[in-house]
CSV table of C-alpha atoms and ligand atoms in Angstrom, one decimal:
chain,number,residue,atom,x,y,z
A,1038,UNK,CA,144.5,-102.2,-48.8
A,1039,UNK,CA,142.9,-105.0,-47.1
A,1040,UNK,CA,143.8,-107.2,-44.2
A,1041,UNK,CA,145.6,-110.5,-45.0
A,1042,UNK,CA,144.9,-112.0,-41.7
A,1043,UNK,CA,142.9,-110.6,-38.6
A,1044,UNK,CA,144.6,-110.1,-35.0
A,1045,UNK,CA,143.7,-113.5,-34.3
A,1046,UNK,CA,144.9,-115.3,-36.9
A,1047,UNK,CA,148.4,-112.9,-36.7
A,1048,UNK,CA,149.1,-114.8,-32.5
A,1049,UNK,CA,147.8,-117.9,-34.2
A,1050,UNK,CA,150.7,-117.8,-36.9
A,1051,UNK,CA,152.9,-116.3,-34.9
A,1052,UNK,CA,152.6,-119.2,-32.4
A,1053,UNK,CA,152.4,-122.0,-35.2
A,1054,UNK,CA,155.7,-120.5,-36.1
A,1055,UNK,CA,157.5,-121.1,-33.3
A,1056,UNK,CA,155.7,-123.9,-31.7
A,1057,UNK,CA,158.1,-126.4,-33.5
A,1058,UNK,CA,154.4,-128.5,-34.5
A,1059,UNK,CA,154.9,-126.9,-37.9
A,1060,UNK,CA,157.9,-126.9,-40.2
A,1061,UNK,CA,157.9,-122.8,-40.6
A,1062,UNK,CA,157.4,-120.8,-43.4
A,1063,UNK,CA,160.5,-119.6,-44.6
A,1064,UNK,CA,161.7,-116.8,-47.3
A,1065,UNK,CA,162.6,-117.9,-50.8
A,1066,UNK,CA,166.0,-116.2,-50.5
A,1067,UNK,CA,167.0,-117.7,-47.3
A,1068,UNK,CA,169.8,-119.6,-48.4
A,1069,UNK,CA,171.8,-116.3,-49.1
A,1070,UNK,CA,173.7,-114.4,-46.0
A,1071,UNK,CA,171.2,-112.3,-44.9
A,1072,UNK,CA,169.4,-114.5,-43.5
A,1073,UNK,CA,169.3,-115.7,-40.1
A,1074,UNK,CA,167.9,-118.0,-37.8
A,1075,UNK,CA,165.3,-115.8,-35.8
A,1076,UNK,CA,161.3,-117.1,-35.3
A,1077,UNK,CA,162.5,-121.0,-35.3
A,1078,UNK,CA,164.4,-121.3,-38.6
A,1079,UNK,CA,166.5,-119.8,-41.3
A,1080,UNK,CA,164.6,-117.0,-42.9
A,1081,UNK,CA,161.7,-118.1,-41.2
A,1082,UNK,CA,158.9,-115.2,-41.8
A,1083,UNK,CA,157.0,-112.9,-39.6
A,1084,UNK,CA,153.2,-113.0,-39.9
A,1085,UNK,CA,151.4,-109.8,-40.1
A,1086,UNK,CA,147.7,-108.3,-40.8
A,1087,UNK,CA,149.2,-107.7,-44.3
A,1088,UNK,CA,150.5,-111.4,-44.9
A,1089,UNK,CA,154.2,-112.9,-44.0
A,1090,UNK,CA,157.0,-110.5,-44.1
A,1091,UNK,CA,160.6,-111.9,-44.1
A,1092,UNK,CA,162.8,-109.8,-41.6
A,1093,UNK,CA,165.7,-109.7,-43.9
A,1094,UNK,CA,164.5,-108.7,-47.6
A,1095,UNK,CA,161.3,-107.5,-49.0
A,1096,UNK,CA,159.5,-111.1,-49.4
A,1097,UNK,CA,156.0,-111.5,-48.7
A,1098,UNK,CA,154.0,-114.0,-48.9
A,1099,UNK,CA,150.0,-113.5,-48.2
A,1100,UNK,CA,148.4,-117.1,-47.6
A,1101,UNK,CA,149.0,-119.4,-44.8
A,1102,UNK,CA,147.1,-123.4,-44.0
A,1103,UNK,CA,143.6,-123.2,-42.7
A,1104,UNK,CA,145.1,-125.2,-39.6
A,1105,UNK,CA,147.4,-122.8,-38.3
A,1106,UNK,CA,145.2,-120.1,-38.7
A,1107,UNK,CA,142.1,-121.5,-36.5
A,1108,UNK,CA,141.4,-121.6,-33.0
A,1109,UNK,CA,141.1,-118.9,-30.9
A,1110,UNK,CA,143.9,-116.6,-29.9
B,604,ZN,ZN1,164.1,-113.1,-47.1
């Protein structure tokens, strides 16, 4: 399985995340109680080489914006 994101792009979205420049991404089932506020919002997700993971279920989510992907880390 291929990489969803390199290294650098991983810090990039991790720090888009939480930089509070960005609304977050956030898992489709956040609004249930699982979920919690970690990474700057409800459900927000967790970006990995593999794509977005949400801490509290089993959603992923493999694209993210060309802006919060560029620059270097
Ligand atoms: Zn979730």
């Amino acid at each position: 399985m291929s990489n969803v994101f390199s290294a650098d792009e991983v810090v990039n979205l991790a720090k888009a995340q939480t930089s509070r420049m960005f609304h977050p991404f956030t898992c489709a089932n956040r609004g249930d109680d699982n979920h919690r506020n970690v990474f700057g919002d409800t459900g927000a997700l967790v970006p990995t080489v593999r794509g977005w993971i949400c801490p509290f279920c089993d959603y992923t989510q493999g694209w993210a914006h060309g802006v919060m992907k560029g620059g270097e880390a």
